[in-house]
XYZ file of C-alpha atoms in Angstrom:
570
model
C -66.913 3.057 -73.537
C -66.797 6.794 -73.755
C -64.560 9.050 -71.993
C -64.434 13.043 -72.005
C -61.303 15.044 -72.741
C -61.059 16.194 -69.215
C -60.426 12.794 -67.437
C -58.443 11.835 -70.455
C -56.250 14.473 -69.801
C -56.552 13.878 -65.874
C -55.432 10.103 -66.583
C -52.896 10.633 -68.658
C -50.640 13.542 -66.440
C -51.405 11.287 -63.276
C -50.360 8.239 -65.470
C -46.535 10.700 -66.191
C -46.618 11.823 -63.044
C -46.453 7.667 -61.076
C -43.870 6.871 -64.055
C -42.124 9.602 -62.827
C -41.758 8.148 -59.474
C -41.000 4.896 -60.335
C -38.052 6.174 -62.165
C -36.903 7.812 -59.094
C -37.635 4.709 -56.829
C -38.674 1.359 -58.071
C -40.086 -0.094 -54.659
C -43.264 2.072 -55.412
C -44.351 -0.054 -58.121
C -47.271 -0.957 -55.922
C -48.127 2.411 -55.288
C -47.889 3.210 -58.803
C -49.886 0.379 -59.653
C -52.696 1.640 -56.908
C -52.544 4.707 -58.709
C -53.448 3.961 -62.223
C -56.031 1.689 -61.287
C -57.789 4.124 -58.768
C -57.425 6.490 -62.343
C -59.013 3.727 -64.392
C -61.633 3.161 -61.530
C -62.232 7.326 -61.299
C -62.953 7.058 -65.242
C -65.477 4.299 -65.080
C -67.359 5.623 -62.000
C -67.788 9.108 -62.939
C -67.355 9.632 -66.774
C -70.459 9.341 -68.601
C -69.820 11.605 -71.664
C -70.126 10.644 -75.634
C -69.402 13.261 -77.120
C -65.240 13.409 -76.840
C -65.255 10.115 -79.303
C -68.032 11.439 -81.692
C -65.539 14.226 -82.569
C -63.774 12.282 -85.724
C -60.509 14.598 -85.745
C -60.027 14.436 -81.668
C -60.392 10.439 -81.595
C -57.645 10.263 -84.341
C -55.442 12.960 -82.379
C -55.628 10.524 -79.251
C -55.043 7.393 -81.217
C -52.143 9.001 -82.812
C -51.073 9.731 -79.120
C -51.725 5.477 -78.298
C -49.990 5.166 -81.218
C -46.788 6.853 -79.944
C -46.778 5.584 -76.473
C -47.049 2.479 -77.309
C -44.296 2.597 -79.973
C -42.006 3.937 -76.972
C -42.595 1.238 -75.336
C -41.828 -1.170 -77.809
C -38.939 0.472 -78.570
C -37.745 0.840 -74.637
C -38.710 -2.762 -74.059
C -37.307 -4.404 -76.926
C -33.692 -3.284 -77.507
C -32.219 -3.999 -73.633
C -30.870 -6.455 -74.754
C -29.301 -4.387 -77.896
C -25.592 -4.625 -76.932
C -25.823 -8.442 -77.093
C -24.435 -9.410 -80.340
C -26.468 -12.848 -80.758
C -29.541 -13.701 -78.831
C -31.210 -16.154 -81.310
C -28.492 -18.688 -83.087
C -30.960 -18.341 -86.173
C -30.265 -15.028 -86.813
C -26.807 -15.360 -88.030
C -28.013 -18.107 -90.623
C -30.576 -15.587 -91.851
C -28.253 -13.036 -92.287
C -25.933 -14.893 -94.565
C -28.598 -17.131 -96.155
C -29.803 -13.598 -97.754
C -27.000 -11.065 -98.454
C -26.053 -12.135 -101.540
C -29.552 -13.272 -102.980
C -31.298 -11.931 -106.152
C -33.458 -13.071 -108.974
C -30.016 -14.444 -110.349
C -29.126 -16.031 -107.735
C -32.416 -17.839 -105.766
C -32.926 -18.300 -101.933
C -31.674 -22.289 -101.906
C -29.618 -21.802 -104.780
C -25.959 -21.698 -103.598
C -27.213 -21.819 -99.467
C -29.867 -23.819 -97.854
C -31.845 -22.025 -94.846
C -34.944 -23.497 -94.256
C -37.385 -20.940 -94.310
C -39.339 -19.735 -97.149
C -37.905 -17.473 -100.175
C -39.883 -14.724 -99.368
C -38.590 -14.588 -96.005
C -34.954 -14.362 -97.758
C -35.889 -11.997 -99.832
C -37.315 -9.858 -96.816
C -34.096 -9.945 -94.898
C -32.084 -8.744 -97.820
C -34.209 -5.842 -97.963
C -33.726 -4.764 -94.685
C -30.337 -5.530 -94.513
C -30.052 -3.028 -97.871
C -31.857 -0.501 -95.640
C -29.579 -0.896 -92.578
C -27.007 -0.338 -94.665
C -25.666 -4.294 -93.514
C -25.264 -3.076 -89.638
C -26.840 -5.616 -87.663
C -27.447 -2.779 -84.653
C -29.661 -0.744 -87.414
C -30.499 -3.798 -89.016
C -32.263 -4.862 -85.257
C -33.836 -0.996 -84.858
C -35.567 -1.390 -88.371
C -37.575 -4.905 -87.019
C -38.476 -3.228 -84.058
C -40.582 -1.150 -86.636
C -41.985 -4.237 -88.061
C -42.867 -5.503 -85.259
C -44.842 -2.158 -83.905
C -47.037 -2.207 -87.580
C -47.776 -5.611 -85.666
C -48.971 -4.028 -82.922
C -50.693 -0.649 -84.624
C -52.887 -3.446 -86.996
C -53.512 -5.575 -83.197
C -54.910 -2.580 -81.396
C -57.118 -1.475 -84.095
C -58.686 -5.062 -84.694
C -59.415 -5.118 -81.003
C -61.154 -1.715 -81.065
C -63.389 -2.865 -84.242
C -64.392 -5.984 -82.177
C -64.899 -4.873 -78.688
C -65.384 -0.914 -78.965
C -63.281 -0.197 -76.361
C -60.300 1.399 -76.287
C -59.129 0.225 -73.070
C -59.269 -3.010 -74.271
C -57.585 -2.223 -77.105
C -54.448 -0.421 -75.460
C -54.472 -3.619 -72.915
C -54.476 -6.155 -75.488
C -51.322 -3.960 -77.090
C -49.646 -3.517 -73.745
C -49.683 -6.916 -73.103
C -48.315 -8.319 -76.727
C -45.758 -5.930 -76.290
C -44.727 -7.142 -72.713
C -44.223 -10.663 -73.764
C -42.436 -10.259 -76.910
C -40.230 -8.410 -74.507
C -38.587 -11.335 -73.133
C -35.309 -12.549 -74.395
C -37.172 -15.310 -76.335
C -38.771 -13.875 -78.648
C -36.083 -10.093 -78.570
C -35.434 -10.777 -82.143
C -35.373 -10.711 -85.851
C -37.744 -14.001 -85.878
C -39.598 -15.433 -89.021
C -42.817 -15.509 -86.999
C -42.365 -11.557 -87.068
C -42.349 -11.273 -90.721
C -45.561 -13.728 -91.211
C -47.495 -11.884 -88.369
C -47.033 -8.690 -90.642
C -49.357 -10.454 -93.041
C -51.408 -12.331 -90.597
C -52.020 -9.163 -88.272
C -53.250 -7.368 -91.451
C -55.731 -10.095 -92.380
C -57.020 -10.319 -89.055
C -57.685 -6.915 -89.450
C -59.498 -7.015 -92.526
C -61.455 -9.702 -90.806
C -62.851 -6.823 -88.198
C -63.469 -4.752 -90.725
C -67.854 -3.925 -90.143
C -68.192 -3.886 -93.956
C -66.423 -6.264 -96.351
C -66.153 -6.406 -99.889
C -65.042 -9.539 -102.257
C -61.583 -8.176 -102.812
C -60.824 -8.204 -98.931
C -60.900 -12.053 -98.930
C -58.901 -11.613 -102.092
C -56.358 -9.195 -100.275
C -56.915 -11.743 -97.341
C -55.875 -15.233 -98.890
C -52.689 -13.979 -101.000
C -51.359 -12.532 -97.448
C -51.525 -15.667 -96.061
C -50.348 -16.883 -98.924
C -47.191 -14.387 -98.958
C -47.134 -15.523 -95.193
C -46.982 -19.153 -95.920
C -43.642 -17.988 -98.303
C -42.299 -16.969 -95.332
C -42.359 -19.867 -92.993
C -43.935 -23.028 -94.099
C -46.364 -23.815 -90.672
C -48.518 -20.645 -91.294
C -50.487 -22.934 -93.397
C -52.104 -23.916 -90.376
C -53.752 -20.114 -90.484
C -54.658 -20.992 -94.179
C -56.863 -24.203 -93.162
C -58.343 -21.745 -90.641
C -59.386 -19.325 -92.899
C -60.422 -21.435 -95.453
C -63.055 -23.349 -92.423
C -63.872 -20.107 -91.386
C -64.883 -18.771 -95.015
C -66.912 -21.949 -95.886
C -68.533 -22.098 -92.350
C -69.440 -18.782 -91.935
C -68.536 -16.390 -94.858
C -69.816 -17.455 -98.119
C -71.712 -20.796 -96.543
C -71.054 -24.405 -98.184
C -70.227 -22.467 -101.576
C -67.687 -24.107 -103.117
C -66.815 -22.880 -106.162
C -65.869 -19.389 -104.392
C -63.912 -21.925 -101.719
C -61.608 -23.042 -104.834
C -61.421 -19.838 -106.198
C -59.590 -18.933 -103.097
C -57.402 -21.594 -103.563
C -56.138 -20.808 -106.581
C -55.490 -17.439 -105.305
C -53.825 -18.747 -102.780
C -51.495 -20.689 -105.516
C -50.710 -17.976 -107.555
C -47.564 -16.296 -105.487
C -46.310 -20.294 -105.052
C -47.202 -20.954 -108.714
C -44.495 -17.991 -109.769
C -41.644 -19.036 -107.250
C -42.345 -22.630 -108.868
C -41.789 -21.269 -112.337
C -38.840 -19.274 -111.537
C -37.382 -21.972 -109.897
C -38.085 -24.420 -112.928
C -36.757 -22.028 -115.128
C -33.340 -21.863 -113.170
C -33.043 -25.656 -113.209
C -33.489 -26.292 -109.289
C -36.652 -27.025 -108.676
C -35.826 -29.909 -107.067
C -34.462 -28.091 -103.998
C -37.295 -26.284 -103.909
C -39.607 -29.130 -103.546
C -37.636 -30.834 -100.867
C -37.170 -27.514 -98.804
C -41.158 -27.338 -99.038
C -42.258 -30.958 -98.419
C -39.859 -33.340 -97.515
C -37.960 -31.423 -95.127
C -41.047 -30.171 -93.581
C -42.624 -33.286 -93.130
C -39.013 -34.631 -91.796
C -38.921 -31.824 -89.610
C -42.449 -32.571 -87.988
C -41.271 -36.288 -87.973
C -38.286 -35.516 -85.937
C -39.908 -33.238 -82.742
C -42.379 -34.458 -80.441
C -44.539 -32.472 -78.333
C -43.938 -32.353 -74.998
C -46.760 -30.968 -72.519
C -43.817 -30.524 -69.944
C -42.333 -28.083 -72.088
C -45.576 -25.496 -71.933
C -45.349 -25.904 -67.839
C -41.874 -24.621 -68.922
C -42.758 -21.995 -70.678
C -45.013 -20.861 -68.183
C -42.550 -21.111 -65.028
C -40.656 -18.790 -66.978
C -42.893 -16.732 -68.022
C -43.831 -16.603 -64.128
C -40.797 -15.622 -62.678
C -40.053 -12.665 -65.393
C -43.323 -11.026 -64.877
C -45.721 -13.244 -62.676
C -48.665 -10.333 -63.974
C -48.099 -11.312 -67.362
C -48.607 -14.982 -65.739
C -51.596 -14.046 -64.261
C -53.016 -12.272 -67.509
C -52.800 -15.234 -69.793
C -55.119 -17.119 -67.670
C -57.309 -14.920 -67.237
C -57.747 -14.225 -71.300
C -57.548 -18.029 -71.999
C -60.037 -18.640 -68.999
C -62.310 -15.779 -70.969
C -61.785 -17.488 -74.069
C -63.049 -21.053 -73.073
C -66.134 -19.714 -71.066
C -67.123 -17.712 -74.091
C -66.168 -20.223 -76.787
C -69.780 -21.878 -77.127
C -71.661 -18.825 -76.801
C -69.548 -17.171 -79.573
C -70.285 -19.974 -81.752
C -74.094 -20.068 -80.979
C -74.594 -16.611 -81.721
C -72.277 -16.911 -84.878
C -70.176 -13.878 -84.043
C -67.663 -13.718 -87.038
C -65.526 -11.473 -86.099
C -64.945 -13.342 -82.508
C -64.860 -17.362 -84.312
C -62.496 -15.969 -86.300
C -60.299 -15.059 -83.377
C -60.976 -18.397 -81.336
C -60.224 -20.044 -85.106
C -56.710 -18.818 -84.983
C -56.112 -18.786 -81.826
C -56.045 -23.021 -82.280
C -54.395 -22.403 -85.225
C -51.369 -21.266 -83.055
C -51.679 -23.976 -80.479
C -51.562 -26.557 -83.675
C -48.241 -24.762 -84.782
C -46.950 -25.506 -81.436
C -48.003 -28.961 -80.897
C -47.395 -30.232 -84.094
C -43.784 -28.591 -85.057
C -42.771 -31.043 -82.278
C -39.602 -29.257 -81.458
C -40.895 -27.260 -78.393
C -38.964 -24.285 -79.335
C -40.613 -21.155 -77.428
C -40.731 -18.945 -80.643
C -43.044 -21.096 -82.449
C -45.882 -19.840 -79.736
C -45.167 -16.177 -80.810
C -48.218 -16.953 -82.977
C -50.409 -17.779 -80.040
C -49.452 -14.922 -77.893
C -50.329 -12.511 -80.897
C -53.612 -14.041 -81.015
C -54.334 -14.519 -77.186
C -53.767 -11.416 -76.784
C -56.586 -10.109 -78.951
C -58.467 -12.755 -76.154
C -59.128 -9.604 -74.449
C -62.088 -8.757 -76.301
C -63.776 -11.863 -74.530
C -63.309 -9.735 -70.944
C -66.663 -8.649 -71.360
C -67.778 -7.697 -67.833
C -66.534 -4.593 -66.878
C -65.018 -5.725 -64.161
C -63.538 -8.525 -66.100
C -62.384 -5.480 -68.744
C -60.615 -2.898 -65.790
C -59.427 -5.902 -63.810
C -56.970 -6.244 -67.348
C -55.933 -3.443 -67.746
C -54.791 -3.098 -64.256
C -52.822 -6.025 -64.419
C -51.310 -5.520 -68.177
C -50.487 -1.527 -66.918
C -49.214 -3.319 -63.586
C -46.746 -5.820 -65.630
C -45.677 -2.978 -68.482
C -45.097 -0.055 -65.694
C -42.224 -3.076 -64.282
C -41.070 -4.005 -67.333
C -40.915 -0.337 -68.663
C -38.592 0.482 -65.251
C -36.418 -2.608 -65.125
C -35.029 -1.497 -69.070
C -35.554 1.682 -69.235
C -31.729 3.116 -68.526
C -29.935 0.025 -70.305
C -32.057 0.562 -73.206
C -31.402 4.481 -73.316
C -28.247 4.128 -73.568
C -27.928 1.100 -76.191
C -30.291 3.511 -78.274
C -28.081 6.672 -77.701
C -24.438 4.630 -78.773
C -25.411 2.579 -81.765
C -22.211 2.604 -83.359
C -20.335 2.441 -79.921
C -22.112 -0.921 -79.746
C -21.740 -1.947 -82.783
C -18.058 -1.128 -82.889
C -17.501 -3.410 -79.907
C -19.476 -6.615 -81.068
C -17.128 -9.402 -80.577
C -17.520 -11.160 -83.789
C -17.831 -7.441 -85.882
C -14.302 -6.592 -84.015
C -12.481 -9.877 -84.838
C -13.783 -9.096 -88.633
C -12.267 -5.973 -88.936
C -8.936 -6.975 -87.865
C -8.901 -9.904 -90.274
C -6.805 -8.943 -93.486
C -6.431 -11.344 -96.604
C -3.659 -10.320 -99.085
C -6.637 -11.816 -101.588
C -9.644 -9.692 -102.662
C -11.615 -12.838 -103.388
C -11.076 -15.470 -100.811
C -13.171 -18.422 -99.195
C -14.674 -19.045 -95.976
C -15.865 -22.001 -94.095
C -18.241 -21.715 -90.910
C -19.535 -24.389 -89.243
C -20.553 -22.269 -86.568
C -20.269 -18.052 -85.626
C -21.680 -17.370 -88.943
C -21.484 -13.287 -88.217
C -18.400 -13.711 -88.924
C -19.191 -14.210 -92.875
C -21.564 -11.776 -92.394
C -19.006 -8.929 -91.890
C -16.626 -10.339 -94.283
C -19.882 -10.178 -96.889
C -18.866 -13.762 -97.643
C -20.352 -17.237 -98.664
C -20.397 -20.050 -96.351
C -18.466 -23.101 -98.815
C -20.880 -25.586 -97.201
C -24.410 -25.539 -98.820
C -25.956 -25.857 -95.135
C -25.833 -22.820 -93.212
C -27.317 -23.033 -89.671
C -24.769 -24.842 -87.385
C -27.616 -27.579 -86.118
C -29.001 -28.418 -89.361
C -25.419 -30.294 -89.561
C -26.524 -32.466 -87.369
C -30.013 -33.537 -88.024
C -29.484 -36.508 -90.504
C -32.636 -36.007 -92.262
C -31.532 -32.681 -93.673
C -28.151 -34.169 -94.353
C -29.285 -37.056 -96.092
C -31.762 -35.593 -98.180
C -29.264 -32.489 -99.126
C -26.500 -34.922 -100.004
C -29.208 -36.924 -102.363
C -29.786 -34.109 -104.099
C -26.419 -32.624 -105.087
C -26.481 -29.859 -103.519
C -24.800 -30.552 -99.896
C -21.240 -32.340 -101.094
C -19.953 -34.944 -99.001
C -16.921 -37.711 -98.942
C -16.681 -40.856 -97.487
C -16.326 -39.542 -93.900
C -19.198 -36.715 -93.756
C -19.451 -33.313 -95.368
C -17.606 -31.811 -92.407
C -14.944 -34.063 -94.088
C -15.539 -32.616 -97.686
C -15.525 -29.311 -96.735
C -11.946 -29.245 -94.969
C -10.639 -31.088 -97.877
C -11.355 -28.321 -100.207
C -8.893 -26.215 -98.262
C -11.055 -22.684 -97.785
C -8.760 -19.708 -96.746
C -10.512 -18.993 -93.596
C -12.259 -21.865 -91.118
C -14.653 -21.266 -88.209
C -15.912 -23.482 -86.101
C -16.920 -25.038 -82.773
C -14.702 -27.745 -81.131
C -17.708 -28.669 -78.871
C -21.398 -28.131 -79.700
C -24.841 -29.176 -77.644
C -26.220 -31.851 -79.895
C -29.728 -32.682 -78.462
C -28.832 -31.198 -75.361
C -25.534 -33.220 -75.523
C -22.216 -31.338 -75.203
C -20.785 -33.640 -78.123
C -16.894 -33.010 -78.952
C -16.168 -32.788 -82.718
C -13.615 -35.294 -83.075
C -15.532 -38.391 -83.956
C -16.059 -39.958 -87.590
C -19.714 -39.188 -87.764
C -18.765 -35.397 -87.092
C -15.225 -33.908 -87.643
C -11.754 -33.172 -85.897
C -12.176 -28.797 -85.438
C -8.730 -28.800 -84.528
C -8.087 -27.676 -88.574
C -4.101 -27.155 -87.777
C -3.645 -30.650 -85.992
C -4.021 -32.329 -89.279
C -3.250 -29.847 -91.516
C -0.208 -28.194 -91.248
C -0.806 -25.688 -93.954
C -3.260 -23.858 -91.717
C -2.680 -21.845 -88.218
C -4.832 -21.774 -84.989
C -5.564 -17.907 -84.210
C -6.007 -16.725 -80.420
C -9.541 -15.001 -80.358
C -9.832 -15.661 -76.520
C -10.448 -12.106 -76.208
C -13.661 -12.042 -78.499
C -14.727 -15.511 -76.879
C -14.716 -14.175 -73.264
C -16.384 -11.030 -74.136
C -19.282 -10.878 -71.980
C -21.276 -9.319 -74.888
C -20.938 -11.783 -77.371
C -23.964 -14.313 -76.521
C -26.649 -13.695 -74.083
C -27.061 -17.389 -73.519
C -23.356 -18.064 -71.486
C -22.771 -21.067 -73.177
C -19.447 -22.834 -71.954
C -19.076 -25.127 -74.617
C -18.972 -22.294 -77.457
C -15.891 -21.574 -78.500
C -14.102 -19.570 -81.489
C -11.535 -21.308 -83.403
C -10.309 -19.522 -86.138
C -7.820 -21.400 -88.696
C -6.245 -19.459 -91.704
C -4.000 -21.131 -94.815
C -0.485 -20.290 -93.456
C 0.021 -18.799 -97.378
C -1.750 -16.030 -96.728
C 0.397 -13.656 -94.687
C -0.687 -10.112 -92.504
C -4.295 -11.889 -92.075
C -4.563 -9.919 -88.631
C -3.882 -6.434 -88.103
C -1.861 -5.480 -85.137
């Protein structure tokens, strides 16, 4: 579709002009709504022109225009929730799982997180470029995640030719990811970096031999990352045998073995620093343990979708009708051996298979899918089909750009205000050790070594993984997780760290499970021993800021070695 600069310009100032009134008064989303689509409708009845988008320099002044309203959005929509200081309990684990790594001392070397080293090595880069403030540190994936959506609209433009499709298909990626599922600094956003640039590359009208290079070592950086993703290389490798270079094989192993050579050097370096033992097991025995452990549950998508009904029901409404478009055009993609299309349907099962066979039912692990379904919208092919989408997806953003708007503003204009006032960042700075090098134990509110710029003693990291007896078991086996005759709780204690954190209570498989049992361990440090003090932080632990899950059962306790005198500051 072609539109002229004059109803461009019309659509746009009429599009500023509703936003403006739904600022002032929310109740007329519907008449805002009404509005753009009558504009969308105006443009489609009345504007045949071609020659706005046969001007090169004007088409990249208005995508560099998409471009910037789309990254306001993103920003707007993704940091509401800003002044929280945890959202995702993984986050924490990634933070201290990289800040001390280097090519001295290896991702799994002296901590265990499960994801890839790559991914490590990713966070410690932008926590060098945040300058280790976790408010910055969130700002700077916001930008990640909007090369995500720059390298999403232009694939959907190369496959469907349309620009409105394009800026729906954005709209609507954007809108989800705005939920507080999937508001933060995920792995699945550093992997869709690489996989939203090869599905790029896969639009791409003409293709050379050293895009399918480029192609498989992203997905091979991706699979460094986060360990499922090889789902997306099975895809690509059936797509390029099916329907690329057909039934060659030789060129099918040669992309392989690219594919290798980024695993083939962490392998060496890891043989070279004597643990490539831990490497292996992080790689294939605790991801086959891990996929041995979940079960799908179908219940869990109905879920998913309830809730993704009541914050938006247009977003709701959307994904059927793209996944609706999807299945009615599946066969006739196939039959008329549209590459660019197969190799969006390819994926697009791809993502359901990460779901469905991770087992765990954890709503991030479909931030692959909704990537993918939403470049579904290049299956709208009616018109109707195509402004019918838009409508919806401008319906859904215009309420979701409203409802954050102010809170969002004003997290984004008092960054160190909020940072300042974190719970866990606050109890850090008051903390004073009369010891320059002293140790910490977390079994839980792991920010809290992440201010102090400290190792956790335990090898595990992530406060759940102590609990999933695959991971402990296999840990303990190999050396690195220590443990006594009681548990590794136990061990840990014993050694007597300067500073403990942990939980008293946590939710073990939805369980609220008290701590004071043999399998698990008494938090109640100072009850036993007498060397160490219990430290009020019922100020931090009520703060309203600290968690946006209320969880009841999460607690701070803080125990110090009474030896060490002026810990707190007044």
């Amino acid at each position: 579709m072609v539109i002229s600069k004059r109803y461009l310009i019309l659509f746009l100032s009429n599009s500023l002009l509703f936003l403006l009134l739904l600022f002032l008064n929310e109740q007329l989303i519907e008449f805002v709504t009404l509005g753009v689509i009558l504009n969308i409708l105006a443009i489609y009845i009345f504007d045949n022109s071609s020659t706005y988008y046969n001007n090169v320099r004007k088409k990249k002044k208005y995508q560099i225009l998409i471009f910037f309203l789309l990254g306001f959005y993103l920003l707007i929509s993704q940091n509401n929730f800003l002044h929280y200081e945890i959202i995702s309990i993984d986050v924490p684990s990634y933070l201290v799982a990289s800040q001390h790594v280097s090519f001295e001392n290896l991702p799994f070397e002296s901590q265990w997180e499960s994801k890839g080293p790559l991914f490590i090595y990713l966070y410690k880069l932008m926590q060098i470029f945040s300058g280790k403030s976790l408010v910055l540190f969130k700002i700077l994936n916001d930008f990640l995640l909007f090369v995500i959506v720059i390298f999403l609209y232009l694939t959907a433009l190369n496959i469907s030719k349309d620009h409105l499709i394009s800026i729906g298909s954005s709209l609507f990626f954007i809108s989800i990811v705005s939920h507080e599922w999937y508001v933060g600094e995920l792995s699945e956003i550093y992997c869709l970096i690489f996989l939203s640039i090869v599905t790029y590359i896969s639009s791409l009208e003409q293709k050379k031999k050293i895009h399918y290079t480029i192609s498989i070592l992203l997905l091979s950086f991706s699979t460094l990352i986060n360990q499922s993703t090889i789902l997306f290389l099975l895809s690509y490798l059936v797509y390029f045998f099916l329907y690329i270079e057909k039934y060659n094989l030789k060129l099918l192993f040669r992309l392989i073995f690219i594919f290798s050579i980024p695993h083939i050097f962490f392998l060496v370096l890891y043989i070279i620093n004597g643990i490539v033992d831990i490497y292996l097991i992080n790689y294939i025995f605790l991801t086959f343990g891990y996929v041995q452990e979940g079960r799908f549950e179908f219940n869990e998508v109905l879920i998913w979708l309830k809730r993704i009904f009541i914050f938006n029901s247009f977003l709701f409404y959307t994904i059927f009708l793209i996944t609706f478009s999807v299945f009615i055009n599946f066969f006739k993609t196939i039959k008329e051996q549209n590459k660019k299309n197969i190799f969006i349907i390819f994926n697009i099962f791809a993502s359901v298979f990460i779901y469905i066979i991770g087992g765990h039912n954890y709503v991030h692990h479909l931030y692959y899918f909704i990537f993918f379904i939403s470049l579904g919208g290049i299956f709208l092919l009616t018109k109707f089909n195509r402004y019918t989408f838009l409508a919806v997806v401008i319906f859904a953003a215009s309420q979701i750009l409203v409802s954050t708007f102010s809170t969002s503003i004003y997290n984004l204009s008092n960054t160190e205000k909020i940072q300042n006032e974190y719970p866990l960042y606050s109890l850090s700075q008051e903390i004073k050790i009369n010891k320059k090098e002293f140790t910490t134990l977390a079994f839980d509110h792991l920010l809290l070594l992440f201010y102090l710029d400290k190792d956790n003693e335990s090898y595990i990291i992530h406060p759940f993984n102590n609990f999933e007896e695959y991971i402990v078991e296999l840990l303990v086996n190999s050396g690195k997780l220590k443990s006594n005759e009681l548990s590794h709780f136990s061990y840990y204690v014993e050694s007597e760290p300067d500073l403990i954190v942990c939980n008293p209570r946590a939710i073990v498989l939805g369980v609220p499970t008290k701590l004071d049992g043999r399998d698990y361990f008494n938090c109640e440090i100072s009850d036993y021993k007498k060397n160490y003090i219990k430290i009020d932080t019922t100020k931090f632990n009520d703060d309203p800021n600290f968690h946006f899950y209320n969880d009841p059962y999460r607690e701070i306790s803080l125990f110090i070695k009474t030896s060490e005198k002026n810990w707190l500051s007044n």
